[in-house]
Amino acid sequence: MLKLKYFVEHHVFGVCTRIGEKLGISTSSIRLYFVYVSFITVGSPIIIYLVLAFWMNIRRHLRQCNHPTVWEL
């Protein structure tokens, strides 16, 4: 079960992890609340999650473009 957890945490977008780090809340509680709210509101937080994931990927891409590594030069 731990292998599955680590696989999901490293290969999924990481939005809940990032929010947990910023707010000082455990990631598992944020994920649990996200699931509850998704069921209550018929999936509208999924759109917010995807927008945040897109935003995080764009920021990561822009940082890599501004600071290329030695291998990319």
JSON list of N, CA and C in Angstrom, two decimals:
[
{"chain": "A", "resi": 1, "resn": "MET", "atom": "N", "xyz": [0.82, -1.19, 0.00]},
{"chain": "A", "resi": 1, "resn": "MET", "atom": "CA", "xyz": [0.00, 0.00, 0.00]},
{"chain": "A", "resi": 1, "resn": "MET", "atom": "C", "xyz": [0.87, 1.27, 0.00]},
{"chain": "A", "resi": 2, "resn": "LEU", "atom": "N", "xyz": [1.99, 1.22, 0.70]},
{"chain": "A", "resi": 2, "resn": "LEU", "atom": "CA", "xyz": [2.87, 2.40, 0.74]},
{"chain": "A", "resi": 2, "resn": "LEU", "atom": "C", "xyz": [3.48, 2.67, -0.63]},
{"chain": "A", "resi": 3, "resn": "LYS", "atom": "N", "xyz": [3.80, 1.62, -1.38]},
{"chain": "A", "resi": 3, "resn": "LYS", "atom": "CA", "xyz": [4.35, 1.82, -2.72]},
{"chain": "A", "resi": 3, "resn": "LYS", "atom": "C", "xyz": [3.36, 2.53, -3.61]},
{"chain": "A", "resi": 4, "resn": "LEU", "atom": "N", "xyz": [2.08, 2.17, -3.51]},
{"chain": "A", "resi": 4, "resn": "LEU", "atom": "CA", "xyz": [1.04, 2.83, -4.29]},
{"chain": "A", "resi": 4, "resn": "LEU", "atom": "C", "xyz": [0.93, 4.30, -3.88]},
{"chain": "A", "resi": 5, "resn": "LYS", "atom": "N", "xyz": [0.99, 4.56, -2.58]},
{"chain": "A", "resi": 5, "resn": "LYS", "atom": "CA", "xyz": [0.89, 5.93, -2.09]},
{"chain": "A", "resi": 5, "resn": "LYS", "atom": "C", "xyz": [2.04, 6.78, -2.62]},
{"chain": "A", "resi": 6, "resn": "TYR", "atom": "N", "xyz": [3.27, 6.28, -2.54]},
{"chain": "A", "resi": 6, "resn": "TYR", "atom": "CA", "xyz": [4.43, 7.03, -3.04]},
{"chain": "A", "resi": 6, "resn": "TYR", "atom": "C", "xyz": [4.37, 7.22, -4.55]},
{"chain": "A", "resi": 7, "resn": "PHE", "atom": "N", "xyz": [3.88, 6.21, -5.27]},
{"chain": "A", "resi": 7, "resn": "PHE", "atom": "CA", "xyz": [3.76, 6.33, -6.73]},
{"chain": "A", "resi": 7, "resn": "PHE", "atom": "C", "xyz": [2.78, 7.44, -7.09]},
{"chain": "A", "resi": 8, "resn": "VAL", "atom": "N", "xyz": [1.63, 7.45, -6.42]},
{"chain": "A", "resi": 8, "resn": "VAL", "atom": "CA", "xyz": [0.61, 8.46, -6.71]},
{"chain": "A", "resi": 8, "resn": "VAL", "atom": "C", "xyz": [1.12, 9.85, -6.34]},
{"chain": "A", "resi": 9, "resn": "GLU", "atom": "N", "xyz": [1.80, 9.97, -5.19]},
{"chain": "A", "resi": 9, "resn": "GLU", "atom": "CA", "xyz": [2.28, 11.28, -4.76]},
{"chain": "A", "resi": 9, "resn": "GLU", "atom": "C", "xyz": [3.34, 11.84, -5.69]},
{"chain": "A", "resi": 10, "resn": "HIS", "atom": "N", "xyz": [4.15, 10.98, -6.29]},
{"chain": "A", "resi": 10, "resn": "HIS", "atom": "CA", "xyz": [5.22, 11.47, -7.15]},
{"chain": "A", "resi": 10, "resn": "HIS", "atom": "C", "xyz": [4.80, 11.63, -8.61]},
{"chain": "A", "resi": 11, "resn": "HIS", "atom": "N", "xyz": [3.74, 10.98, -9.03]},
{"chain": "A", "resi": 11, "resn": "HIS", "atom": "CA", "xyz": [3.36, 11.04, -10.43]},
{"chain": "A", "resi": 11, "resn": "HIS", "atom": "C", "xyz": [2.06, 11.79, -10.69]},
{"chain": "A", "resi": 12, "resn": "VAL", "atom": "N", "xyz": [1.37, 12.20, -9.64]},
{"chain": "A", "resi": 12, "resn": "VAL", "atom": "CA", "xyz": [0.18, 13.01, -9.80]},
{"chain": "A", "resi": 12, "resn": "VAL", "atom": "C", "xyz": [0.62, 14.47, -9.71]},
{"chain": "A", "resi": 13, "resn": "PHE", "atom": "N", "xyz": [-0.24, 15.38, -9.94]},
{"chain": "A", "resi": 13, "resn": "PHE", "atom": "CA", "xyz": [0.12, 16.78, -10.05]},
{"chain": "A", "resi": 13, "resn": "PHE", "atom": "C", "xyz": [0.74, 17.36, -8.79]},
{"chain": "A", "resi": 14, "resn": "GLY", "atom": "N", "xyz": [0.32, 16.96, -7.61]},
{"chain": "A", "resi": 14, "resn": "GLY", "atom": "CA", "xyz": [0.90, 17.47, -6.37]},
{"chain": "A", "resi": 14, "resn": "GLY", "atom": "C", "xyz": [0.24, 18.73, -5.86]},
{"chain": "A", "resi": 15, "resn": "VAL", "atom": "N", "xyz": [-0.97, 18.98, -6.30]},
{"chain": "A", "resi": 15, "resn": "VAL", "atom": "CA", "xyz": [-1.67, 20.20, -5.88]},
{"chain": "A", "resi": 15, "resn": "VAL", "atom": "C", "xyz": [-1.97, 20.15, -4.38]},
{"chain": "A", "resi": 16, "resn": "CYS", "atom": "N", "xyz": [-2.49, 19.05, -3.90]},
{"chain": "A", "resi": 16, "resn": "CYS", "atom": "CA", "xyz": [-2.82, 18.94, -2.47]},
{"chain": "A", "resi": 16, "resn": "CYS", "atom": "C", "xyz": [-1.58, 19.00, -1.61]},
{"chain": "A", "resi": 17, "resn": "THR", "atom": "N", "xyz": [-0.49, 18.42, -2.08]},
{"chain": "A", "resi": 17, "resn": "THR", "atom": "CA", "xyz": [0.75, 18.48, -1.33]},
{"chain": "A", "resi": 17, "resn": "THR", "atom": "C", "xyz": [1.25, 19.91, -1.23]},
{"chain": "A", "resi": 18, "resn": "ARG", "atom": "N", "xyz": [1.19, 20.64, -2.31]},
{"chain": "A", "resi": 18, "resn": "ARG", "atom": "CA", "xyz": [1.64, 22.03, -2.32]},
{"chain": "A", "resi": 18, "resn": "ARG", "atom": "C", "xyz": [0.78, 22.91, -1.41]},
{"chain": "A", "resi": 19, "resn": "ILE", "atom": "N", "xyz": [-0.54, 22.70, -1.45]},
{"chain": "A", "resi": 19, "resn": "ILE", "atom": "CA", "xyz": [-1.44, 23.46, -0.58]},
{"chain": "A", "resi": 19, "resn": "ILE", "atom": "C", "xyz": [-1.15, 23.13, 0.88]},
{"chain": "A", "resi": 20, "resn": "GLY", "atom": "N", "xyz": [-0.91, 21.86, 1.17]},
{"chain": "A", "resi": 20, "resn": "GLY", "atom": "CA", "xyz": [-0.59, 21.45, 2.54]},
{"chain": "A", "resi": 20, "resn": "GLY", "atom": "C", "xyz": [0.69, 22.07, 3.04]},
{"chain": "A", "resi": 21, "resn": "GLU", "atom": "N", "xyz": [1.70, 22.15, 2.18]},
{"chain": "A", "resi": 21, "resn": "GLU", "atom": "CA", "xyz": [2.97, 22.76, 2.57]},
{"chain": "A", "resi": 21, "resn": "GLU", "atom": "C", "xyz": [2.79, 24.25, 2.85]},
{"chain": "A", "resi": 22, "resn": "LYS", "atom": "N", "xyz": [2.03, 24.93, 2.01]},
{"chain": "A", "resi": 22, "resn": "LYS", "atom": "CA", "xyz": [1.83, 26.37, 2.18]},
{"chain": "A", "resi": 22, "resn": "LYS", "atom": "C", "xyz": [1.02, 26.70, 3.43]},
{"chain": "A", "resi": 23, "resn": "LEU", "atom": "N", "xyz": [-0.03, 25.90, 3.71]},
{"chain": "A", "resi": 23, "resn": "LEU", "atom": "CA", "xyz": [-0.91, 26.20, 4.83]},
{"chain": "A", "resi": 23, "resn": "LEU", "atom": "C", "xyz": [-0.52, 25.50, 6.12]},
{"chain": "A", "resi": 24, "resn": "GLY", "atom": "N", "xyz": [0.41, 24.56, 6.06]},
{"chain": "A", "resi": 24, "resn": "GLY", "atom": "CA", "xyz": [0.82, 23.84, 7.25]},
{"chain": "A", "resi": 24, "resn": "GLY", "atom": "C", "xyz": [-0.18, 22.80, 7.70]},
{"chain": "A", "resi": 25, "resn": "ILE", "atom": "N", "xyz": [-0.95, 22.26, 6.76]},
{"chain": "A", "resi": 25, "resn": "ILE", "atom": "CA", "xyz": [-1.97, 21.24, 7.05]},
{"chain": "A", "resi": 25, "resn": "ILE", "atom": "C", "xyz": [-1.49, 19.94, 6.42]},
{"chain": "A", "resi": 26, "resn": "SER", "atom": "N", "xyz": [-1.87, 18.81, 7.04]},
{"chain": "A", "resi": 26, "resn": "SER", "atom": "CA", "xyz": [-1.44, 17.53, 6.49]},
{"chain": "A", "resi": 26, "resn": "SER", "atom": "C", "xyz": [-2.10, 17.29, 5.13]},
{"chain": "A", "resi": 27, "resn": "THR", "atom": "N", "xyz": [-1.35, 16.70, 4.25]},
{"chain": "A", "resi": 27, "resn": "THR", "atom": "CA", "xyz": [-1.81, 16.45, 2.89]},
{"chain": "A", "resi": 27, "resn": "THR", "atom": "C", "xyz": [-2.98, 15.48, 2.85]},
{"chain": "A", "resi": 28, "resn": "SER", "atom": "N", "xyz": [-2.96, 14.50, 3.71]},
{"chain": "A", "resi": 28, "resn": "SER", "atom": "CA", "xyz": [-4.03, 13.51, 3.71]},
{"chain": "A", "resi": 28, "resn": "SER", "atom": "C", "xyz": [-5.38, 14.13, 4.08]},
{"chain": "A", "resi": 29, "resn": "SER", "atom": "N", "xyz": [-5.38, 15.09, 5.00]},
{"chain": "A", "resi": 29, "resn": "SER", "atom": "CA", "xyz": [-6.65, 15.74, 5.36]},
{"chain": "A", "resi": 29, "resn": "SER", "atom": "C", "xyz": [-7.15, 16.62, 4.21]},
{"chain": "A", "resi": 30, "resn": "ILE", "atom": "N", "xyz": [-6.25, 17.26, 3.50]},
{"chain": "A", "resi": 30, "resn": "ILE", "atom": "CA", "xyz": [-6.67, 18.07, 2.36]},
{"chain": "A", "resi": 30, "resn": "ILE", "atom": "C", "xyz": [-7.27, 17.19, 1.27]},
{"chain": "A", "resi": 31, "resn": "ARG", "atom": "N", "xyz": [-6.64, 16.05, 1.01]},
{"chain": "A", "resi": 31, "resn": "ARG", "atom": "CA", "xyz": [-7.19, 15.13, 0.02]},
{"chain": "A", "resi": 31, "resn": "ARG", "atom": "C", "xyz": [-8.56, 14.60, 0.44]},
{"chain": "A", "resi": 32, "resn": "LEU", "atom": "N", "xyz": [-8.71, 14.29, 1.72]},
{"chain": "A", "resi": 32, "resn": "LEU", "atom": "CA", "xyz": [-9.98, 13.79, 2.23]},
{"chain": "A", "resi": 32, "resn": "LEU", "atom": "C", "xyz": [-11.07, 14.84, 2.06]},
{"chain": "A", "resi": 33, "resn": "TYR", "atom": "N", "xyz": [-10.79, 16.08, 2.44]},
{"chain": "A", "resi": 33, "resn": "TYR", "atom": "CA", "xyz": [-11.77, 17.16, 2.26]},
{"chain": "A", "resi": 33, "resn": "TYR", "atom": "C", "xyz": [-12.08, 17.38, 0.79]},
{"chain": "A", "resi": 34, "resn": "PHE", "atom": "N", "xyz": [-11.09, 17.26, -0.05]},
{"chain": "A", "resi": 34, "resn": "PHE", "atom": "CA", "xyz": [-11.31, 17.42, -1.48]},
{"chain": "A", "resi": 34, "resn": "PHE", "atom": "C", "xyz": [-12.29, 16.37, -2.00]},
{"chain": "A", "resi": 35, "resn": "VAL", "atom": "N", "xyz": [-12.12, 15.13, -1.57]},
{"chain": "A", "resi": 35, "resn": "VAL", "atom": "CA", "xyz": [-13.03, 14.07, -1.99]},
{"chain": "A", "resi": 35, "resn": "VAL", "atom": "C", "xyz": [-14.44, 14.33, -1.48]},
{"chain": "A", "resi": 36, "resn": "TYR", "atom": "N", "xyz": [-14.57, 14.73, -0.21]},
{"chain": "A", "resi": 36, "resn": "TYR", "atom": "CA", "xyz": [-15.89, 15.01, 0.35]},
{"chain": "A", "resi": 36, "resn": "TYR", "atom": "C", "xyz": [-16.58, 16.15, -0.39]},
{"chain": "A", "resi": 37, "resn": "VAL", "atom": "N", "xyz": [-15.85, 17.22, -0.62]},
{"chain": "A", "resi": 37, "resn": "VAL", "atom": "CA", "xyz": [-16.43, 18.38, -1.31]},
{"chain": "A", "resi": 37, "resn": "VAL", "atom": "C", "xyz": [-16.78, 18.02, -2.76]},
{"chain": "A", "resi": 38, "resn": "SER", "atom": "N", "xyz": [-15.99, 17.17, -3.39]},
{"chain": "A", "resi": 38, "resn": "SER", "atom": "CA", "xyz": [-16.29, 16.76, -4.76]},
{"chain": "A", "resi": 38, "resn": "SER", "atom": "C", "xyz": [-17.61, 15.99, -4.83]},
{"chain": "A", "resi": 39, "resn": "PHE", "atom": "N", "xyz": [-17.85, 15.13, -3.85]},
{"chain": "A", "resi": 39, "resn": "PHE", "atom": "CA", "xyz": [-19.11, 14.40, -3.83]},
{"chain": "A", "resi": 39, "resn": "PHE", "atom": "C", "xyz": [-20.29, 15.30, -3.53]},
{"chain": "A", "resi": 40, "resn": "ILE", "atom": "N", "xyz": [-20.11, 16.25, -2.62]},
{"chain": "A", "resi": 40, "resn": "ILE", "atom": "CA", "xyz": [-21.21, 17.14, -2.24]},
{"chain": "A", "resi": 40, "resn": "ILE", "atom": "C", "xyz": [-21.57, 18.08, -3.38]},
{"chain": "A", "resi": 41, "resn": "THR", "atom": "N", "xyz": [-20.58, 18.60, -4.07]},
{"chain": "A", "resi": 41, "resn": "THR", "atom": "CA", "xyz": [-20.84, 19.60, -5.12]},
{"chain": "A", "resi": 41, "resn": "THR", "atom": "C", "xyz": [-20.82, 19.01, -6.52]},
{"chain": "A", "resi": 42, "resn": "VAL", "atom": "N", "xyz": [-20.91, 17.73, -6.64]},
{"chain": "A", "resi": 42, "resn": "VAL", "atom": "CA", "xyz": [-20.98, 17.02, -7.91]},
{"chain": "A", "resi": 42, "resn": "VAL", "atom": "C", "xyz": [-19.78, 17.31, -8.80]},
{"chain": "A", "resi": 43, "resn": "GLY", "atom": "N", "xyz": [-18.60, 17.33, -8.23]},
{"chain": "A", "resi": 43, "resn": "GLY", "atom": "CA", "xyz": [-17.38, 17.37, -9.01]},
{"chain": "A", "resi": 43, "resn": "GLY", "atom": "C", "xyz": [-16.84, 18.72, -9.41]},
{"chain": "A", "resi": 44, "resn": "SER", "atom": "N", "xyz": [-17.41, 19.81, -8.95]},
{"chain": "A", "resi": 44, "resn": "SER", "atom": "CA", "xyz": [-16.89, 21.12, -9.36]},
{"chain": "A", "resi": 44, "resn": "SER", "atom": "C", "xyz": [-15.47, 21.40, -8.85]},
{"chain": "A", "resi": 45, "resn": "PRO", "atom": "N", "xyz": [-15.04, 20.88, -7.69]},
{"chain": "A", "resi": 45, "resn": "PRO", "atom": "CA", "xyz": [-13.65, 21.11, -7.27]},
{"chain": "A", "resi": 45, "resn": "PRO", "atom": "C", "xyz": [-12.63, 20.45, -8.20]},
{"chain": "A", "resi": 46, "resn": "ILE", "atom": "N", "xyz": [-13.05, 19.49, -8.98]},
{"chain": "A", "resi": 46, "resn": "ILE", "atom": "CA", "xyz": [-12.13, 18.86, -9.93]},
{"chain": "A", "resi": 46, "resn": "ILE", "atom": "C", "xyz": [-11.65, 19.88, -10.95]},
{"chain": "A", "resi": 47, "resn": "ILE", "atom": "N", "xyz": [-12.52, 20.78, -11.35]},
{"chain": "A", "resi": 47, "resn": "ILE", "atom": "CA", "xyz": [-12.13, 21.84, -12.29]},
{"chain": "A", "resi": 47, "resn": "ILE", "atom": "C", "xyz": [-11.10, 22.76, -11.64]},
{"chain": "A", "resi": 48, "resn": "ILE", "atom": "N", "xyz": [-11.32, 23.11, -10.38]},
{"chain": "A", "resi": 48, "resn": "ILE", "atom": "CA", "xyz": [-10.37, 23.95, -9.65]},
{"chain": "A", "resi": 48, "resn": "ILE", "atom": "C", "xyz": [-9.03, 23.24, -9.52]},
{"chain": "A", "resi": 49, "resn": "TYR", "atom": "N", "xyz": [-9.07, 21.94, -9.22]},
{"chain": "A", "resi": 49, "resn": "TYR", "atom": "CA", "xyz": [-7.86, 21.14, -9.09]},
{"chain": "A", "resi": 49, "resn": "TYR", "atom": "C", "xyz": [-7.07, 21.13, -10.39]},
{"chain": "A", "resi": 50, "resn": "LEU", "atom": "N", "xyz": [-7.76, 20.94, -11.51]},
{"chain": "A", "resi": 50, "resn": "LEU", "atom": "CA", "xyz": [-7.07, 20.91, -12.81]},
{"chain": "A", "resi": 50, "resn": "LEU", "atom": "C", "xyz": [-6.49, 22.27, -13.17]},
{"chain": "A", "resi": 51, "resn": "VAL", "atom": "N", "xyz": [-7.18, 23.35, -12.82]},
{"chain": "A", "resi": 51, "resn": "VAL", "atom": "CA", "xyz": [-6.65, 24.69, -13.07]},
{"chain": "A", "resi": 51, "resn": "VAL", "atom": "C", "xyz": [-5.39, 24.92, -12.24]},
{"chain": "A", "resi": 52, "resn": "LEU", "atom": "N", "xyz": [-5.42, 24.50, -10.97]},
{"chain": "A", "resi": 52, "resn": "LEU", "atom": "CA", "xyz": [-4.24, 24.66, -10.12]},
{"chain": "A", "resi": 52, "resn": "LEU", "atom": "C", "xyz": [-3.08, 23.80, -10.63]},
{"chain": "A", "resi": 53, "resn": "ALA", "atom": "N", "xyz": [-3.37, 22.59, -11.09]},
{"chain": "A", "resi": 53, "resn": "ALA", "atom": "CA", "xyz": [-2.32, 21.73, -11.64]},
{"chain": "A", "resi": 53, "resn": "ALA", "atom": "C", "xyz": [-1.71, 22.35, -12.89]},
{"chain": "A", "resi": 54, "resn": "PHE", "atom": "N", "xyz": [-2.55, 22.91, -13.75]},
{"chain": "A", "resi": 54, "resn": "PHE", "atom": "CA", "xyz": [-2.06, 23.58, -14.95]},
{"chain": "A", "resi": 54, "resn": "PHE", "atom": "C", "xyz": [-1.18, 24.76, -14.58]},
{"chain": "A", "resi": 55, "resn": "TRP", "atom": "N", "xyz": [-1.62, 25.55, -13.59]},
{"chain": "A", "resi": 55, "resn": "TRP", "atom": "CA", "xyz": [-0.86, 26.71, -13.14]},
{"chain": "A", "resi": 55, "resn": "TRP", "atom": "C", "xyz": [0.51, 26.30, -12.59]},
{"chain": "A", "resi": 56, "resn": "MET", "atom": "N", "xyz": [0.54, 25.22, -11.81]},
{"chain": "A", "resi": 56, "resn": "MET", "atom": "CA", "xyz": [1.81, 24.75, -11.25]},
{"chain": "A", "resi": 56, "resn": "MET", "atom": "C", "xyz": [2.75, 24.28, -12.34]},
{"chain": "A", "resi": 57, "resn": "ASN", "atom": "N", "xyz": [2.23, 23.61, -13.36]},
{"chain": "A", "resi": 57, "resn": "ASN", "atom": "CA", "xyz": [3.08, 23.15, -14.46]},
{"chain": "A", "resi": 57, "resn": "ASN", "atom": "C", "xyz": [3.61, 24.31, -15.29]},
{"chain": "A", "resi": 58, "resn": "ILE", "atom": "N", "xyz": [2.79, 25.32, -15.49]},
{"chain": "A", "resi": 58, "resn": "ILE", "atom": "CA", "xyz": [3.24, 26.50, -16.24]},
{"chain": "A", "resi": 58, "resn": "ILE", "atom": "C", "xyz": [4.35, 27.21, -15.45]},
{"chain": "A", "resi": 59, "resn": "ARG", "atom": "N", "xyz": [4.18, 27.36, -14.13]},
{"chain": "A", "resi": 59, "resn": "ARG", "atom": "CA", "xyz": [5.21, 28.01, -13.32]},
{"chain": "A", "resi": 59, "resn": "ARG", "atom": "C", "xyz": [6.50, 27.22, -13.35]},
{"chain": "A", "resi": 60, "resn": "ARG", "atom": "N", "xyz": [6.42, 25.90, -13.27]},
{"chain": "A", "resi": 60, "resn": "ARG", "atom": "CA", "xyz": [7.62, 25.06, -13.32]},
{"chain": "A", "resi": 60, "resn": "ARG", "atom": "C", "xyz": [8.31, 25.20, -14.67]},
{"chain": "A", "resi": 61, "resn": "HIS", "atom": "N", "xyz": [7.53, 25.24, -15.73]},
{"chain": "A", "resi": 61, "resn": "HIS", "atom": "CA", "xyz": [8.10, 25.38, -17.07]},
{"chain": "A", "resi": 61, "resn": "HIS", "atom": "C", "xyz": [8.79, 26.74, -17.23]},
{"chain": "A", "resi": 62, "resn": "LEU", "atom": "N", "xyz": [8.15, 27.80, -16.73]},
{"chain": "A", "resi": 62, "resn": "LEU", "atom": "CA", "xyz": [8.74, 29.13, -16.83]},
{"chain": "A", "resi": 62, "resn": "LEU", "atom": "C", "xyz": [10.03, 29.25, -16.02]},
{"chain": "A", "resi": 63, "resn": "ARG", "atom": "N", "xyz": [10.06, 28.62, -14.86]},
{"chain": "A", "resi": 63, "resn": "ARG", "atom": "CA", "xyz": [11.28, 28.64, -14.06]},
{"chain": "A", "resi": 63, "resn": "ARG", "atom": "C", "xyz": [12.42, 27.91, -14.77]},
{"chain": "A", "resi": 64, "resn": "GLN", "atom": "N", "xyz": [12.10, 26.80, -15.42]},
{"chain": "A", "resi": 64, "resn": "GLN", "atom": "CA", "xyz": [13.14, 26.06, -16.13]},
{"chain": "A", "resi": 64, "resn": "GLN", "atom": "C", "xyz": [13.64, 26.83, -17.34]},
{"chain": "A", "resi": 65, "resn": "CYS", "atom": "N", "xyz": [12.77, 27.58, -17.98]},
{"chain": "A", "resi": 65, "resn": "CYS", "atom": "CA", "xyz": [13.20, 28.37, -19.13]},
{"chain": "A", "resi": 65, "resn": "CYS", "atom": "C", "xyz": [14.10, 29.53, -18.70]},
{"chain": "A", "resi": 66, "resn": "ASN", "atom": "N", "xyz": [13.81, 30.12, -17.55]},
{"chain": "A", "resi": 66, "resn": "ASN", "atom": "CA", "xyz": [14.60, 31.25, -17.07]},
{"chain": "A", "resi": 66, "resn": "ASN", "atom": "C", "xyz": [15.93, 30.82, -16.48]},
{"chain": "A", "resi": 67, "resn": "HIS", "atom": "N", "xyz": [16.01, 29.59, -15.98]},
{"chain": "A", "resi": 67, "resn": "HIS", "atom": "CA", "xyz": [17.23, 29.10, -15.35]},
{"chain": "A", "resi": 67, "resn": "HIS", "atom": "C", "xyz": [17.58, 27.74, -15.93]},
{"chain": "A", "resi": 68, "resn": "PRO", "atom": "N", "xyz": [18.10, 27.70, -17.16]},
{"chain": "A", "resi": 68, "resn": "PRO", "atom": "CA", "xyz": [18.43, 26.38, -17.75]},
{"chain": "A", "resi": 68, "resn": "PRO", "atom": "C", "xyz": [19.59, 25.72, -17.03]},
{"chain": "A", "resi": 69, "resn": "THR", "atom": "N", "xyz": [19.58, 24.42, -17.04]},
{"chain": "A", "resi": 69, "resn": "THR", "atom": "CA", "xyz": [20.67, 23.66, -16.42]},
{"chain": "A", "resi": 69, "resn": "THR", "atom": "C", "xyz": [21.85, 23.58, -17.37]},
{"chain": "A", "resi": 70, "resn": "VAL", "atom": "N", "xyz": [22.95, 23.05, -16.90]},
{"chain": "A", "resi": 70, "resn": "VAL", "atom": "CA", "xyz": [24.15, 22.92, -17.71]},
{"chain": "A", "resi": 70, "resn": "VAL", "atom": "C", "xyz": [23.89, 22.01, -18.92]},
{"chain": "A", "resi": 71, "resn": "TRP", "atom": "N", "xyz": [23.09, 21.00, -18.73]},
{"chain": "A", "resi": 71, "resn": "TRP", "atom": "CA", "xyz": [22.82, 20.02, -19.80]},
{"chain": "A", "resi": 71, "resn": "TRP", "atom": "C", "xyz": [21.95, 20.59, -20.90]},
{"chain": "A", "resi": 72, "resn": "GLU", "atom": "N", "xyz": [21.18, 21.64, -20.60]},
{"chain": "A", "resi": 72, "resn": "GLU", "atom": "CA", "xyz": [20.30, 22.23, -21.60]},
{"chain": "A", "resi": 72, "resn": "GLU", "atom": "C", "xyz": [20.95, 23.33, -22.41]},
{"chain": "A", "resi": 73, "resn": "LEU", "atom": "N", "xyz": [22.13, 23.77, -22.04]},
{"chain": "A", "resi": 73, "resn": "LEU", "atom": "CA", "xyz": [22.79, 24.86, -22.77]},
{"chain": "A", "resi": 73, "resn": "LEU", "atom": "C", "xyz": [23.41, 24.37, -24.01]}
]
